[in-house]
Amino acid sequence: MAVTLLVCTTCRAGLPVEEGTPCPGLRLHDLLAEGVPEGVTLRPVECLSACSQGSAVALSAPGRWTYVYGRLTEADAPDILAGAALYAQSADGIVPWRDRPTVFRKNSIARIPPLEVSA
Amino acid sequence: MAVTLLVCTTCRAGLPVEEGTPCPGLRLHDLLAEGVPEGVTLRPVECLSACSQGSAVALSAPGRWTYVYGRLTEADAPDILAGAALYAQSADGIVPWRDRPTVFRKNSIARIPPLEVSA
């Protein structure tokens, strides 16, 4: 089933943003767009409500755990994409700890279990 | 569709927990269990990965935004239940800001949009 990499494109990451320049969240989104792994769909979101811990992204798919990560910068883009690929290859969204990129190990904001099919 | 109130029952909320005593997350869960609103299912979860911002809960339902809240205590139980009832009454999980309990306004950790049906 399709995996979605959600990126908050309104995140200012606690920084002042000059008028007319893209905010950190949008810049991160555009950088991620250059290397989206197979089986993953990139989706911009206006505010993941993690403003105090931005930039933020989330990985989600039907039947899998959803993971939210924060405190991300453009320098983390390669690791975010590598982590997204591993998530896409997993059955339930849970990537073994030893395989997770360091940026995911250190910057988890929350995870949410898959909704029960009967729910 | 069914609304789920997820409660992290392993959360220590950054506090030492004496052996044999329930952790803050489990105590919050048990308190919430006493007044679950109509249309809401309470579901214990082992770790929402919001450990540094516990205790944590999440509200989720198919086709709605998922909201994660943290820094919660047992004293917040009535407001969490009131917020869960408002979430259950909403169409898309978005409760108007003015109606949200203060504890939800101040302690949002993240929100995740509903997955596309076609995803």
XYZ file of N, CA and C in Angstrom:
714
model
N 0.843 -1.205 0.000
C 0.000 0.000 0.000
C 0.875 1.250 0.000
N 0.320 2.320 -0.516
C 1.101 3.536 -0.731
C 1.589 4.153 0.582
N 2.840 4.531 0.565
C 3.452 5.221 1.702
C 3.517 6.710 1.389
N 3.140 7.526 2.366
C 3.174 8.975 2.172
C 4.217 9.610 3.085
N 5.048 10.450 2.497
C 5.989 11.264 3.266
C 5.402 12.669 3.311
N 4.896 13.021 4.477
C 4.253 14.326 4.659
C 5.293 15.333 5.128
N 5.310 16.489 4.517
C 6.273 17.519 4.910
C 5.529 18.814 5.200
N 5.773 19.356 6.368
C 5.152 20.636 6.735
C 5.827 21.741 5.936
N 5.082 22.368 5.057
C 5.688 23.373 4.173
C 5.470 24.802 4.675
N 4.871 24.925 5.849
C 4.692 26.274 6.408
C 5.619 26.496 7.606
N 6.487 25.489 7.867
C 7.300 25.566 9.085
C 8.404 26.615 8.980
N 8.450 27.452 9.992
C 9.503 28.456 10.060
C 10.658 27.993 10.939
N 10.469 26.835 11.594
C 11.522 26.250 12.431
C 12.058 27.257 13.444
N 11.173 28.095 13.922
C 11.559 29.053 14.956
C 12.414 30.200 14.470
N 12.555 30.311 13.134
C 13.432 31.350 12.594
C 12.618 32.455 11.922
N 13.134 33.671 11.923
C 12.466 34.720 11.160
C 12.630 34.429 9.670
N 11.573 34.652 8.893
C 11.638 34.409 7.450
C 11.361 35.721 6.728
N 12.298 36.122 5.903
C 12.126 37.374 5.149
C 11.008 37.234 4.131
N 10.258 38.285 3.975
C 9.156 38.270 3.011
C 9.669 37.905 1.626
N 8.958 37.009 0.979
C 9.339 36.651 -0.377
C 10.337 35.512 -0.451
N 10.849 35.050 0.705
C 11.775 33.913 0.678
C 11.045 32.685 1.220
N 11.366 31.510 0.694
C 10.680 30.301 1.163
C 11.068 29.969 2.609
N 10.110 29.488 3.385
C 10.389 29.133 4.779
C 11.152 27.803 4.817
N 11.784 27.480 5.960
C 12.583 26.252 6.054
C 11.802 24.991 5.675
N 10.528 24.926 6.049
C 9.731 23.739 5.728
C 9.567 23.540 4.231
N 9.319 24.630 3.533
C 9.151 24.546 2.077
C 10.474 24.193 1.402
N 11.560 24.759 1.917
C 12.883 24.448 1.345
C 13.201 22.964 1.533
N 12.873 22.432 2.728
C 13.104 21.008 2.982
C 12.257 20.161 2.041
N 11.007 20.547 1.867
C 10.106 19.823 0.957
C 10.695 19.757 -0.452
N 11.166 20.899 -0.941
C 11.663 20.963 -2.318
C 12.936 20.131 -2.497
N 13.726 20.077 -1.424
C 14.947 19.273 -1.466
C 14.582 17.782 -1.468
N 13.624 17.389 -0.650
C 13.189 15.990 -0.596
C 12.592 15.560 -1.935
N 11.940 16.499 -2.609
C 11.270 16.176 -3.879
C 12.253 15.688 -4.933
N 13.524 16.033 -4.734
C 14.531 15.642 -5.739
C 14.901 14.163 -5.679
N 14.520 13.473 -4.556
C 14.976 12.078 -4.448
C 13.976 11.156 -3.781
N 12.706 11.351 -4.029
C 11.679 10.523 -3.364
C 11.842 9.047 -3.766
N 11.976 8.151 -2.783
C 12.193 6.740 -3.113
C 10.963 6.101 -3.765
N 11.192 4.990 -4.425
C 10.113 4.234 -5.053
C 9.096 3.802 -4.000
N 7.846 3.900 -4.346
C 6.809 3.459 -3.419
C 6.410 4.508 -2.406
N 7.025 5.690 -2.496
C 6.730 6.767 -1.542
C 6.168 7.971 -2.297
N 5.108 8.547 -1.761
C 4.534 9.757 -2.337
C 4.828 10.931 -1.415
N 5.387 11.986 -1.961
C 5.670 13.192 -1.175
C 4.420 14.057 -1.148
N 4.042 14.513 0.043
C 2.819 15.312 0.155
C 3.049 16.529 1.046
N 2.942 17.723 0.481
C 3.085 18.918 1.320
C 1.855 19.098 2.207
N 2.075 19.550 3.431
C 0.976 19.787 4.370
C 1.144 21.177 4.963
N 0.050 21.907 5.065
C 0.125 23.208 5.710
C -0.039 23.036 7.206
N 1.058 22.940 7.899
C 1.137 22.848 9.355
C 0.838 21.455 9.901
N 1.882 20.847 10.440
C 1.736 19.590 11.169
C 1.598 19.854 12.674
N 1.394 21.119 13.030
C 1.223 21.498 14.450
C 2.383 21.040 15.330
N 3.565 21.033 14.759
C 4.748 20.714 15.546
C 5.686 21.922 15.521
N 5.071 23.096 15.501
C 5.789 24.347 15.229
C 7.018 24.549 16.117
N 6.911 24.164 17.388
C 8.037 24.397 18.293
C 9.150 23.379 18.064
N 8.871 22.367 17.227
C 9.881 21.344 16.961
C 10.105 21.134 15.466
N 9.907 22.211 14.689
C 10.075 22.097 13.242
C 11.511 22.261 12.840
N 11.796 21.954 11.580
C 10.901 21.437 10.562
C 10.474 20.008 10.888
N 9.275 19.671 10.422
C 8.710 18.372 10.760
C 8.246 17.625 9.517
N 8.369 16.293 9.589
C 7.840 15.422 8.534
C 7.127 14.254 9.218
N 6.306 13.532 8.457
C 5.658 12.327 8.981
C 5.657 11.269 7.896
N 5.727 10.021 8.323
C 5.619 8.882 7.411
C 4.369 8.106 7.780
N 3.525 7.829 6.791
C 2.255 7.185 7.090
C 1.827 6.292 5.936
N 1.086 5.263 6.256
C 0.520 4.377 5.228
C -0.609 3.588 5.873
N -1.619 3.239 5.096
C -2.713 2.436 5.650
C -2.172 1.145 6.264
N -2.623 0.849 7.472
C -2.212 -0.392 8.125
C -0.846 -0.358 8.777
N -0.190 0.803 8.751
C 1.136 0.899 9.380
C 1.155 1.958 10.480
N 2.133 1.842 11.363
C 2.373 2.905 12.333
C 2.741 4.183 11.583
N 2.252 5.310 12.089
C 2.644 6.624 11.576
C 3.744 7.176 12.486
N 4.787 7.712 11.883
C 5.872 8.316 12.662
C 5.992 9.800 12.333
N 6.182 10.625 13.359
C 6.391 12.052 13.161
C 7.791 12.416 13.664
N 8.529 13.118 12.842
C 9.880 13.543 13.214
C 9.995 15.058 13.146
N 10.824 15.609 14.017
C 10.977 17.060 14.055
C 12.426 17.481 14.202
N 12.624 18.758 14.384
C 13.956 19.347 14.537
C 14.847 19.001 13.345
N 14.241 19.002 12.154
C 14.964 18.607 10.940
C 15.429 19.831 10.162
N 16.548 19.655 9.475
C 17.075 20.731 8.639
C 17.293 20.192 7.218
N 17.638 21.093 6.325
C 17.899 20.666 4.945
C 19.045 19.653 4.877
N 19.982 19.762 5.812
C 21.118 18.821 5.808
C 20.659 17.389 6.079
N 19.476 17.230 6.656
C 18.972 15.895 6.978
C 18.250 15.232 5.807
N 18.089 15.936 4.705
C 17.286 15.413 3.587
C 17.707 14.011 3.137
N 19.025 13.747 2.920
C 19.400 12.394 2.480
C 18.976 11.315 3.478
N 19.147 11.584 4.768
C 18.775 10.586 5.782
C 17.259 10.424 5.876
N 16.521 11.503 5.693
C 15.051 11.408 5.702
C 14.598 10.519 4.549
N 15.205 10.691 3.387
C 14.832 9.883 2.219
C 15.224 8.415 2.425
N 16.388 8.181 3.029
C 16.811 6.804 3.315
C 15.844 6.163 4.314
N 15.446 6.925 5.329
C 14.502 6.412 6.317
C 13.135 6.144 5.713
N 12.737 6.989 4.777
C 11.445 6.801 4.103
C 11.463 5.528 3.268
N 12.596 5.248 2.627
C 12.718 4.021 1.826
C 12.611 2.786 2.714
N 13.264 2.829 3.888
C 13.196 1.693 4.811
C 11.770 1.517 5.338
N 11.116 2.628 5.623
C 9.710 2.575 6.078
C 8.853 1.920 5.000
N 9.087 2.294 3.753
C 8.292 1.753 2.645
C 8.497 0.247 2.508
N 9.700 -0.223 2.857
C 9.999 -1.651 2.728
C 9.475 -2.466 3.906
N 9.105 -1.787 4.992
C 8.644 -2.505 6.186
C 7.192 -2.930 6.025
N 6.813 -3.926 6.805
C 5.441 -4.430 6.708
C 4.466 -3.553 7.497
N 4.928 -3.070 8.655
C 4.024 -2.372 9.574
C 4.482 -0.959 9.915
N 5.526 -0.503 9.215
C 6.031 0.845 9.480
C 7.128 0.879 10.530
N 7.338 -0.259 11.197
C 8.369 -0.307 12.244
C 9.680 -0.800 11.632
N 10.625 0.124 11.527
C 11.959 -0.199 11.012
C 12.834 -0.566 12.215
N 13.556 -1.696 12.150
C 14.410 -2.061 13.288
C 15.306 -0.897 13.705
N 15.432 -0.733 15.009
C 16.153 0.399 15.565
C 17.546 0.569 14.962
N 18.259 -0.544 14.824
C 19.652 -0.479 14.341
C 19.730 0.019 12.895
N 18.632 -0.136 12.146
C 18.638 0.281 10.739
C 18.220 1.737 10.553
N 17.595 2.315 11.576
C 17.053 3.668 11.401
C 18.152 4.717 11.272
N 17.991 5.666 10.361
C 18.954 6.774 10.310
C 18.997 7.482 11.667
N 20.185 7.951 12.024
C 20.359 8.608 13.319
C 19.364 9.752 13.506
N 19.093 10.468 12.425
C 18.190 11.613 12.537
C 16.789 11.158 12.971
N 16.390 9.949 12.599
C 15.094 9.425 13.035
C 15.168 8.908 14.474
N 16.312 8.315 14.823
C 16.454 7.820 16.202
C 16.359 8.966 17.203
N 16.955 10.090 16.822
C 17.090 11.185 17.787
C 15.947 12.184 17.747
N 15.143 12.176 16.693
C 14.185 13.267 16.528
C 12.737 12.819 16.384
N 12.427 11.694 17.016
C 11.036 11.254 17.005
C 10.188 12.208 17.843
N 9.094 12.660 17.283
C 8.148 13.484 18.044
C 7.023 12.614 18.571
N 6.537 11.705 17.742
C 5.434 10.824 18.165
C 5.274 9.707 17.153
N 4.630 8.652 17.555
C 4.195 7.611 16.619
C 2.770 7.243 16.989
N 2.001 6.828 15.985
C 0.588 6.499 16.187
C 0.328 5.137 15.560
N -0.284 4.239 16.302
C -0.510 2.898 15.743
C -1.495 2.944 14.589
N -1.457 1.922 13.725
C -2.448 1.870 12.649
C -3.844 1.746 13.227
N -4.792 2.364 12.561
C -6.177 2.246 13.004
C -6.639 0.819 12.764
N -7.421 0.311 13.685
C -8.000 -1.021 13.494
C -8.855 -0.991 12.233
N -8.785 -2.030 11.451
C -9.559 -2.097 10.219
C -11.058 -2.030 10.533
N -11.408 -2.575 11.686
C -12.827 -2.617 12.054
C -13.307 -1.279 12.614
N -12.362 -0.367 12.856
C -12.731 0.894 13.523
C -13.558 1.779 12.597
N -17.854 7.388 11.734
C -16.869 6.322 11.940
C -16.261 6.427 13.335
N -15.764 5.315 13.806
C -15.297 5.231 15.190
C -14.102 6.142 15.458
N -14.177 6.823 16.573
C -13.084 7.680 17.024
C -12.315 6.943 18.117
N -10.987 6.979 18.023
C -10.166 6.305 19.018
C -9.364 7.328 19.819
N -9.424 7.199 21.137
C -8.581 7.987 22.034
C -7.455 7.068 22.490
N -6.270 7.312 21.949
C -5.105 6.489 22.255
C -4.370 7.079 23.448
N -4.022 6.249 24.405
C -3.302 6.734 25.580
C -2.045 5.902 25.779
N -0.928 6.575 25.863
C 0.338 5.889 26.108
C 0.355 5.407 27.557
N 0.349 4.094 27.738
C 0.253 3.550 29.105
C 1.614 3.162 29.676
N 2.671 3.450 28.912
C 4.008 3.151 29.441
C 4.755 4.430 29.802
N 4.061 5.577 29.689
C 4.739 6.855 29.880
C 5.082 7.118 31.338
N 6.341 7.457 31.535
C 6.799 7.807 32.876
C 6.805 9.321 33.082
N 6.524 10.044 32.012
C 6.438 11.503 32.078
C 7.681 12.111 32.720
N 8.809 11.482 32.465
C 10.073 12.001 32.970
C 10.285 11.836 34.459
N 9.401 11.052 35.087
C 9.498 10.887 36.534
C 9.981 9.480 36.896
N 10.665 9.354 38.031
C 11.002 8.002 38.489
C 9.723 7.294 38.939
N 9.604 6.024 38.603
C 8.417 5.254 39.002
C 8.872 4.107 39.894
N 8.322 4.051 41.100
C 8.687 2.972 42.019
C 8.178 1.644 41.507
N 8.975 0.613 41.690
C 8.580 -0.728 41.238
C 7.234 -1.102 41.855
N 6.373 -1.638 41.039
C 5.082 -2.095 41.552
C 4.016 -1.018 41.558
N 4.385 0.218 41.212
C 3.364 1.276 41.159
C 3.102 1.628 39.693
N 1.852 1.966 39.373
C 1.546 2.277 37.971
C 2.232 3.572 37.540
N 2.689 3.613 36.291
C 3.353 4.813 35.768
C 2.296 5.877 35.455
N 2.713 7.137 35.291
C 1.744 8.221 35.045
C 0.832 7.962 33.848
N 1.368 7.369 32.782
C 0.556 7.105 31.598
C -0.574 6.131 31.882
N -0.268 5.095 32.632
C -1.297 4.104 32.977
C -2.337 4.716 33.916
N -1.877 5.541 34.846
C -2.825 6.190 35.777
C -3.761 7.109 34.993
N -3.204 7.845 34.022
C -4.045 8.729 33.199
C -5.051 7.894 32.400
N -4.595 6.809 31.828
C -5.492 5.912 31.078
C -6.660 5.452 31.945
N -6.352 5.008 33.147
C -7.401 4.453 34.018
C -8.399 5.527 34.438
N -7.897 6.744 34.583
C -8.780 7.854 34.936
C -9.690 8.203 33.751
N -9.130 8.217 32.561
C -9.918 8.515 31.358
C -10.982 7.441 31.135
N -10.665 6.212 31.507
C -11.595 5.094 31.287
C -12.908 5.295 32.033
N -12.875 6.138 33.052
C -14.089 6.341 33.856
C -15.126 7.216 33.165
N -14.723 7.926 32.106
C -15.694 8.843 31.502
C -15.592 8.968 29.999
N -15.316 7.877 29.311
C -15.150 7.930 27.846
C -16.458 8.361 27.178
N -16.412 9.425 26.369
C -17.646 9.924 25.754
C -18.205 8.947 24.715
N -19.475 9.128 24.423
C -20.144 8.303 23.416
C -19.438 8.453 22.062
N -19.295 7.355 21.371
C -18.683 7.404 20.043
C -17.168 7.362 20.074
N -16.593 7.257 21.272
C -15.136 7.232 21.407
C -14.711 5.907 22.044
N -13.670 5.302 21.463
C -13.107 4.071 22.032
C -11.755 4.395 22.637
N -11.572 4.004 23.893
C -10.288 4.218 24.563
C -9.370 3.048 24.226
N -8.144 3.368 23.844
C -7.218 2.297 23.458
C -5.842 2.542 24.063
N -5.403 1.643 24.935
C -4.055 1.785 25.492
C -3.011 1.445 24.450
N -1.906 2.177 24.447
C -0.813 1.933 23.505
C 0.491 1.871 24.287
N 1.328 0.912 23.940
C 2.634 0.852 24.587
C 3.588 1.753 23.826
N 3.727 2.955 24.298
C 4.652 3.966 23.775
C 4.168 4.663 22.508
N 3.901 5.920 22.654
C 3.589 6.784 21.519
C 4.848 7.530 21.056
N 6.001 7.127 21.599
C 7.285 7.750 21.220
C 7.300 9.258 21.431
N 6.590 9.692 22.441
C 6.617 11.113 22.797
C 7.172 11.250 24.216
N 8.110 10.350 24.536
C 8.579 10.171 25.914
C 9.015 11.474 26.585
N 9.672 12.342 25.821
C 10.167 13.567 26.439
C 9.043 14.575 26.661
N 7.862 14.271 26.125
C 6.735 15.194 26.277
C 5.496 14.488 26.833
N 5.730 13.433 27.631
C 4.602 12.681 28.198
C 4.044 13.354 29.422
N 2.888 12.881 29.893
C 2.085 11.839 29.281
C 1.451 12.328 27.973
N 1.205 11.342 27.084
C 0.719 11.690 25.760
C -0.540 10.901 25.402
N -1.406 11.551 24.624
C -2.593 10.887 24.078
C -2.721 11.295 22.608
N -3.527 10.558 21.862
C -3.808 10.928 20.473
C -5.273 10.666 20.175
N -5.818 11.473 19.290
C -7.189 11.276 18.819
C -7.139 10.978 17.335
N -7.781 9.892 16.924
C -7.699 9.475 15.539
C -8.999 8.826 15.091
N -9.264 8.928 13.807
C -10.431 8.257 13.220
C -10.228 8.221 11.716
N -10.741 7.187 11.068
C -10.619 7.112 9.620
C -11.194 8.367 8.961
N -10.447 8.946 8.033
C -10.926 10.118 7.307
C -10.799 11.429 8.052
N -10.216 11.399 9.259
C -10.048 12.656 10.022
C -8.576 12.934 10.307
N -8.284 14.182 10.606
C -6.961 14.539 11.095
C -6.725 13.812 12.415
N -5.475 13.356 12.608
C -5.051 12.778 13.883
C -4.330 13.869 14.677
N -4.653 13.981 15.954
C -3.983 14.964 16.813
C -3.250 14.253 17.946
N -2.033 14.687 18.234
C -1.265 14.138 19.345
C -1.026 15.257 20.365
N -1.316 14.950 21.620
C -1.118 15.930 22.694
C -0.180 15.364 23.751
N 0.596 16.249 24.364
C 1.544 15.794 25.379
C 1.557 16.701 26.596
N 2.503 16.436 27.470
C 2.668 17.196 28.713
C 1.373 17.178 29.531
N 0.691 16.033 29.526
C -0.600 15.915 30.198
C -0.448 15.261 31.569
N -1.320 15.643 32.478
C -1.321 15.046 33.809
C -2.726 14.523 34.119
N -2.832 13.848 35.239
C -4.143 13.318 35.636
C -5.164 14.439 35.831
N -4.685 15.600 36.208
C -5.594 16.737 36.415
C -6.253 17.171 35.110
N -5.654 16.792 33.983
C -6.194 17.185 32.679
C -7.278 16.230 32.173
N -7.525 15.142 32.887
C -8.449 14.113 32.394
C -9.813 14.680 31.965
N -10.461 15.523 32.776
C -11.777 16.032 32.348
C -11.698 16.817 31.042
N -10.674 17.622 30.873
C -10.540 18.407 29.637
C -10.204 17.513 28.442
N -9.418 16.473 28.666
C -9.097 15.533 27.580
C -10.392 14.855 27.101
N -11.216 14.458 28.052
C -12.479 13.797 27.685
C -13.422 14.773 26.969
N -13.447 16.014 27.430
C -14.284 17.025 26.759
C -13.783 17.266 25.343
N -12.468 17.331 25.187
C -11.880 17.524 23.864
C -12.133 16.331 22.952
N -12.110 15.137 23.523
C -12.376 13.925 22.743
C -13.817 13.925 22.240
N -14.740 14.396 23.084
C -16.154 14.453 22.683
C -16.337 15.437 21.526
N -15.664 16.581 21.590
C -15.755 17.570 20.507
C -15.148 17.012 19.218
N -14.042 16.307 19.365
C -13.402 15.677 18.197
C -14.372 14.685 17.560
N -15.042 13.907 18.401
C -15.974 12.895 17.887
C -17.134 13.547 17.135
N -17.504 14.757 17.566
C -18.632 15.446 16.926
C -18.225 16.158 15.632
N -16.916 16.316 15.422
C -16.455 17.040 14.233
C -16.492 16.134 13.006
N -16.504 16.753 11.844
C -16.569 15.964 10.605
C -15.189 15.461 10.197
N -14.182 16.305 10.412
C -12.851 15.994 9.905
C -11.779 15.962 10.991
N -12.209 16.048 12.253
C -11.257 16.020 13.357
C -10.784 17.398 13.776
N -11.144 18.406 12.972
C -10.706 19.766 13.296
C -11.785 20.460 14.128
N -11.487 20.675 15.387
C -12.402 21.379 16.292
C -12.040 22.864 16.257
N -13.022 23.746 16.061
C -12.700 25.185 16.025
C -11.858 25.592 17.243
N -10.864 26.426 16.983
C -9.891 26.807 18.016
C -10.573 27.294 19.291
N -11.596 28.134 19.137
C -12.239 28.724 20.316
C -12.927 27.677 21.190
N -13.269 26.531 20.591
C -13.967 25.490 21.345
C -13.021 24.511 22.029
N -11.755 24.518 21.609
C -10.838 23.504 22.140
C -10.504 23.750 23.603
N -10.460 22.706 24.406
C -9.998 22.880 25.788
C -8.591 23.481 25.795
N -8.321 24.316 26.771
C -7.015 24.970 26.863
C -5.870 23.967 26.826
N -6.075 22.833 27.457
C -5.007 21.838 27.509
C -4.649 21.344 26.106
N -5.631 21.325 25.201
C -5.346 20.937 23.819
C -4.708 22.100 23.050
N -5.150 23.317 23.348
C -4.561 24.471 22.661
C -3.078 24.594 22.953
N -2.723 24.298 24.211
C -1.346 24.554 24.646
C -0.409 23.375 24.490
N -0.945 22.185 24.299
C -0.085 21.001 24.363
C -0.125 20.120 23.122
N -0.356 20.751 21.978
C -0.303 19.987 20.733
C 1.133 19.568 20.447
N 1.325 18.302 20.157
C 2.649 17.814 19.758
C 2.719 17.733 18.238
N 1.652 17.245 17.628
C 1.633 17.122 16.171
C 0.218 16.816 15.703
N -0.029 17.044 14.428
C -1.262 16.587 13.805
C -0.903 16.006 12.442
N -1.673 15.027 12.022
C -1.395 14.341 10.757
C -2.687 14.310 9.949
N -2.613 14.711 8.681
C -3.844 14.740 7.892
C -4.368 13.333 7.633
N -5.645 13.224 7.319
C -6.183 11.898 6.986
C -5.510 11.371 5.727
N -5.314 10.068 5.691
C -4.751 9.472 4.482
C -5.759 9.571 3.365
N -5.257 9.811 2.181
C -6.142 9.827 1.014
C -6.797 8.461 0.885
N -8.051 8.449 0.543
C -8.761 7.173 0.394
C -8.122 6.336 -0.712
N -7.592 7.035 -1.701
C -7.006 6.326 -2.837
C -5.587 5.832 -2.543
N -5.050 6.250 -1.386
C -3.652 5.908 -1.087
C -3.509 4.415 -0.804
